[in-house]
Short mmCIF file of C-alpha atoms in Angstrom, two decimals:
data_model
loop_
_atom_site.label_atom_id
_atom_site.label_comp_id
_atom_site.label_asym_id
_atom_site.label_seq_id
_atom_site.Cartn_x
_atom_site.Cartn_y
_atom_site.Cartn_z
CA SER I 1 -12.69 10.75 9.17
CA SER I 2 -10.27 8.21 8.09
CA GLU I 3 -11.13 8.79 4.44
CA LEU I 4 -8.29 10.38 2.04
CA THR I 5 -9.54 12.28 -1.12
CA GLN I 6 -7.62 12.72 -4.39
CA ASP I 7 -9.18 14.17 -7.60
CA PRO I 8 -9.62 11.03 -9.63
CA VAL I 9 -7.65 12.69 -12.79
CA VAL I 10 -4.89 14.99 -13.84
CA SER I 11 -3.39 15.99 -16.88
CA VAL I 12 -0.27 17.61 -17.72
CA ALA I 13 1.81 18.94 -20.99
CA LEU I 14 5.01 17.11 -21.11
CA GLY I 15 7.81 18.69 -19.57
CA GLN I 16 5.34 21.18 -17.44
CA THR I 17 4.58 20.55 -13.45
CA VAL I 18 1.58 18.96 -12.33
CA ARG I 19 0.29 18.65 -8.42
CA ILE I 20 -1.60 15.81 -6.66
CA THR I 21 -3.26 16.44 -4.16
CA CYS I 22 -4.66 14.55 -1.05
CA GLN I 23 -7.22 15.34 1.55
CA GLY I 24 -7.93 13.67 4.91
CA ASP I 25 -8.03 13.99 9.02
CA SER I 26 -5.91 11.35 9.32
CA LEU I 27 -3.03 13.64 8.03
CA ARG I 28 -2.95 15.84 11.16
CA ASN I 29 -0.78 13.07 12.42
CA TYR I 30 0.80 11.41 9.86
CA PHE I 31 2.82 12.55 7.05
CA ALA I 32 1.11 11.52 3.49
CA THR I 33 3.16 8.51 1.62
CA TRP I 34 2.94 8.17 -2.03
CA TYR I 35 3.02 5.40 -4.18
CA GLN I 36 2.86 5.15 -8.07
CA GLN I 37 0.78 2.42 -9.56
CA LYS I 38 1.42 1.70 -13.82
CA PRO I 39 -0.84 -0.45 -15.53
CA GLY I 40 -0.54 -4.58 -14.75
CA GLN I 41 2.53 -3.77 -11.93
CA ALA I 42 2.35 -3.44 -8.27
CA PRO I 43 2.50 -0.27 -6.39
CA VAL I 44 6.17 1.39 -5.92
CA LEU I 45 7.12 3.91 -3.16
CA VAL I 46 7.78 7.09 -4.28
CA PHE I 47 8.01 9.31 -1.49
CA TYR I 48 7.30 9.26 2.52
CA GLY I 49 7.63 11.51 5.52
CA LYS I 50 8.39 15.15 5.06
CA TYR I 51 11.51 14.81 3.14
CA SER I 52 12.23 11.09 2.14
CA ARG I 53 12.08 10.20 -1.68
CA ALA I 54 12.43 6.53 -2.14
CA SER I 55 15.55 4.92 -3.51
CA GLY I 56 15.35 5.02 -7.30
CA ILE I 57 12.97 7.97 -7.59
CA PRO I 58 14.00 11.05 -9.82
CA ASP I 59 14.50 14.14 -8.14
CA ARG I 60 11.20 15.63 -10.11
CA PHE I 61 9.27 14.34 -7.56
CA SER I 62 8.78 16.23 -4.25
CA ALA I 63 6.26 16.12 -1.44
CA SER I 64 4.71 19.00 0.82
CA THR I 65 2.25 18.79 3.58
CA SER I 66 -0.28 21.66 5.44
CA THR I 67 -2.54 20.26 8.17
CA VAL I 68 -5.24 17.76 6.29
CA THR I 69 -3.50 18.46 2.69
CA ALA I 70 -0.57 16.57 1.33
CA SER I 71 0.65 17.38 -2.20
CA LEU I 72 3.07 15.10 -4.24
CA THR I 73 4.63 17.60 -7.02
CA ILE I 74 6.17 16.27 -10.52
CA THR I 75 8.20 19.19 -11.90
CA GLY I 76 9.08 18.49 -15.02
CA ALA I 77 7.03 15.62 -15.83
CA GLN I 78 8.38 12.67 -18.53
CA ALA I 79 5.90 10.19 -20.27
CA GLU I 80 6.98 7.63 -17.74
CA ASP I 81 5.37 9.55 -15.22
CA GLU I 82 1.71 8.49 -16.77
CA ALA I 83 0.54 6.14 -13.84
CA ASP I 84 -2.01 6.09 -10.69
CA TYR I 85 -0.80 7.56 -7.75
CA TYR I 86 -2.00 6.39 -4.34
CA CYS I 87 -1.27 8.54 -1.17
CA SER I 88 -1.47 6.57 2.32
CA SER I 89 -1.61 7.38 6.05
CA ARG I 90 -2.75 6.23 9.34
CA ASP I 91 -6.12 6.86 11.07
CA SER I 92 -6.89 7.76 14.54
CA SER I 93 -8.02 4.29 14.83
CA GLY I 94 -4.59 2.97 14.30
CA ASN I 95 -6.06 1.81 10.61
CA TYR I 96 -3.82 2.00 7.29
CA VAL I 97 -5.87 3.94 4.69
CA PHE I 98 -5.62 4.64 1.15
CA GLY I 99 -6.14 7.64 -0.88
CA THR I 100 -9.09 7.03 -3.82
CA GLY I 101 -6.22 7.40 -6.26
CA THR I 102 -5.38 10.06 -8.92
CA THR I 103 -4.59 9.29 -12.80
CA VAL I 104 -1.95 11.44 -14.08
CA THR I 105 -2.15 11.65 -17.85
CA VAL I 106 1.38 13.11 -19.32
CA LEU I 107 0.02 14.91 -22.95
CA GLN E 1 17.57 -7.17 -2.12
CA LEU E 2 13.87 -7.88 -0.18
CA GLN E 3 11.78 -9.73 -2.56
CA LEU E 4 8.33 -11.07 -1.97
CA ARG E 5 6.15 -13.26 -3.86
CA GLU E 6 2.51 -14.20 -3.40
CA SER E 7 1.48 -17.83 -4.48
CA GLY E 8 -2.37 -19.69 -4.04
CA PRO E 9 -5.38 -20.51 -5.89
CA GLY E 10 -6.39 -18.20 -8.46
CA LEU E 11 -9.89 -19.19 -8.06
CA VAL E 12 -11.84 -19.59 -4.76
CA ARG E 13 -15.82 -20.66 -4.31
CA PRO E 14 -18.12 -18.30 -2.69
CA SER E 15 -18.49 -19.15 1.42
CA GLU E 16 -14.98 -20.99 1.15
CA THR E 17 -11.94 -19.77 2.56
CA LEU E 18 -9.42 -17.56 0.50
CA SER E 19 -5.61 -18.78 1.17
CA LEU E 20 -2.26 -17.34 0.24
CA THR E 21 1.28 -17.55 1.12
CA CYS E 22 3.91 -14.76 0.86
CA SER E 23 7.48 -15.99 0.02
CA VAL E 24 9.94 -13.67 1.13
CA SER E 25 13.61 -13.58 0.03
CA GLY E 26 16.83 -11.54 0.16
CA GLY E 27 16.35 -10.75 4.15
CA SER E 28 15.28 -11.62 7.08
CA MET E 29 11.80 -11.45 9.03
CA THR E 30 12.86 -10.98 12.51
CA ASN E 31 13.58 -7.17 12.48
CA SER E 32 11.41 -5.59 15.10
CA ASP E 33 10.80 -2.45 12.85
CA TYR E 34 8.79 -4.03 10.62
CA LEU E 35 5.51 -5.73 9.77
CA TRP E 36 4.21 -8.13 7.17
CA GLY E 37 0.74 -7.80 6.03
CA TRP E 38 -1.48 -7.95 2.76
CA ILE E 39 -3.27 -5.26 0.87
CA ARG E 40 -5.85 -6.16 -1.86
CA GLN E 41 -6.99 -4.09 -4.94
CA PRO E 42 -10.11 -5.13 -6.79
CA PRO E 43 -10.23 -4.75 -10.43
CA GLY E 44 -10.39 -1.25 -11.90
CA GLY E 45 -10.36 -0.16 -8.19
CA GLY E 46 -8.32 1.78 -5.48
CA LEU E 47 -5.79 -0.08 -2.60
CA GLU E 48 -7.36 -1.58 0.45
CA TRP E 49 -5.16 -2.19 3.49
CA ILE E 50 -6.27 -5.97 4.77
CA GLY E 51 -4.14 -6.41 7.77
CA SER E 52 -0.16 -6.28 8.85
CA MET E 53 1.33 -8.97 11.88
CA SER E 54 5.08 -8.28 13.28
CA HIS E 55 7.22 -11.63 13.85
CA SER E 56 6.50 -11.76 17.20
CA GLY E 57 2.67 -11.93 16.48
CA ASP E 58 1.46 -8.24 17.08
CA THR E 59 -1.70 -8.14 14.66
CA TYR E 60 -4.05 -5.43 13.10
CA TYR E 61 -6.83 -5.69 10.95
CA SER E 62 -8.92 -3.86 8.81
CA PRO E 63 -12.14 -2.91 10.62
CA SER E 64 -14.30 -4.19 7.61
CA LEU E 65 -12.63 -7.24 7.72
CA ARG E 66 -11.69 -8.14 11.06
CA SER E 67 -14.38 -10.89 11.40
CA ARG E 68 -13.28 -12.73 8.46
CA VAL E 69 -9.55 -12.42 8.27
CA ALA E 70 -6.14 -13.97 9.88
CA ILE E 71 -2.79 -13.23 9.25
CA PHE E 72 0.06 -15.51 10.23
CA VAL E 73 3.80 -15.36 10.35
CA ASP E 74 6.18 -18.00 10.12
CA SER E 75 9.66 -16.19 10.39
CA SER E 76 11.71 -19.56 10.00
CA LYS E 77 10.37 -20.36 6.88
CA GLY E 78 10.50 -16.74 5.36
CA GLN E 79 6.57 -16.85 4.92
CA PHE E 80 3.32 -15.34 5.78
CA THR E 81 0.15 -16.48 5.28
CA LEU E 82 -3.75 -14.71 4.63
CA LYS E 83 -6.42 -16.53 5.39
CA LEU E 84 -10.11 -14.36 4.43
CA ALA E 85 -13.15 -16.82 5.36
CA SER E 86 -16.69 -16.55 3.84
CA VAL E 87 -15.88 -15.06 0.62
CA THR E 88 -17.93 -13.72 -1.52
CA ALA E 89 -17.65 -12.05 -5.15
CA ALA E 90 -16.70 -8.60 -3.31
CA ASP E 91 -13.31 -10.17 -2.35
CA THR E 92 -12.37 -10.67 -6.11
CA ALA E 93 -9.10 -8.85 -5.92
CA ILE E 94 -5.43 -8.54 -6.76
CA TYR E 95 -3.58 -9.60 -3.53
CA TYR E 96 -0.46 -7.79 -2.74
CA CYS E 97 1.95 -8.90 0.36
CA THR E 98 3.93 -6.33 1.71
CA ARG E 99 6.16 -5.25 4.53
CA LEU E 100 5.14 -2.24 6.37
CA PHE E 101 7.66 -0.11 8.39
CA HIS E 102 5.75 2.51 10.50
CA TYR E 103 7.46 5.50 12.62
CA PRO E 104 4.76 6.78 15.03
CA SER E 105 7.07 9.54 16.60
CA GLY E 106 8.39 10.53 13.50
CA GLY E 107 4.87 10.25 11.72
CA TYR E 108 5.39 8.55 8.88
CA LEU E 109 5.09 5.00 7.52
CA TRP E 110 5.54 2.94 4.55
CA PHE E 111 4.96 -0.08 2.67
CA ASN E 112 7.95 -1.68 0.79
CA PRO E 113 8.38 -3.63 -1.01
CA TRP E 114 5.43 -5.16 -2.82
CA GLY E 115 4.75 -8.54 -4.37
CA GLN E 116 3.82 -8.77 -7.94
CA GLY E 117 0.39 -9.78 -6.70
CA THR E 118 -2.10 -12.38 -7.58
CA LEU E 119 -5.50 -12.15 -8.59
CA VAL E 120 -7.78 -14.21 -7.08
CA ILE E 121 -11.48 -14.55 -8.34
CA VAL E 122 -14.23 -15.62 -5.83
CA SER E 123 -16.51 -17.70 -8.34
CA SER E 124 -18.52 -20.96 -8.60
#
């Protein structure tokens, strides 16, 4: 399957840790890439590959992967982290695919 | 710093062809490590990859749009163009242009940067 599935909504208390997951067969061959999108704005690259945080992204963002599940973790979530998060990858047919998206709410 | 900006009509009539241009500034389009392409997002919806093209002409299109879409790159002008034929209301979306870096042997890719996006409404 070329689909990437994410939980629709995740909530986290200010300063606590939240994990956003992404599941799909395409993750067998490619690391998930993660994007953050705030209302009315274009997506912003957050994390790619096994270890690479994008330029300007705080180190409270980290990522991990195992077989068909990838995770983006925010350790010590801040109010400004409230946004939609999308994973992406490449499927076995060579098409670029995005996850269904997760809305993170910081309480 | 590389910047991308979309331009084009915000309203397209059903059955007509949507045409958008992305202007690239702050960098070259001729680096063979990158592809140039389009992603769209319907109002309140998720992201959908439309297609990508290298400056040398290699093209990759989403299977669901392949019969209707074409992307053209003009590196000399620092621009690339999206054409989507026979549009319907389902093509109403924010359209983003973006640069793609793809590293198969490393198993990763990314789209970065993104343009600000342009809303295209398909309506009569």
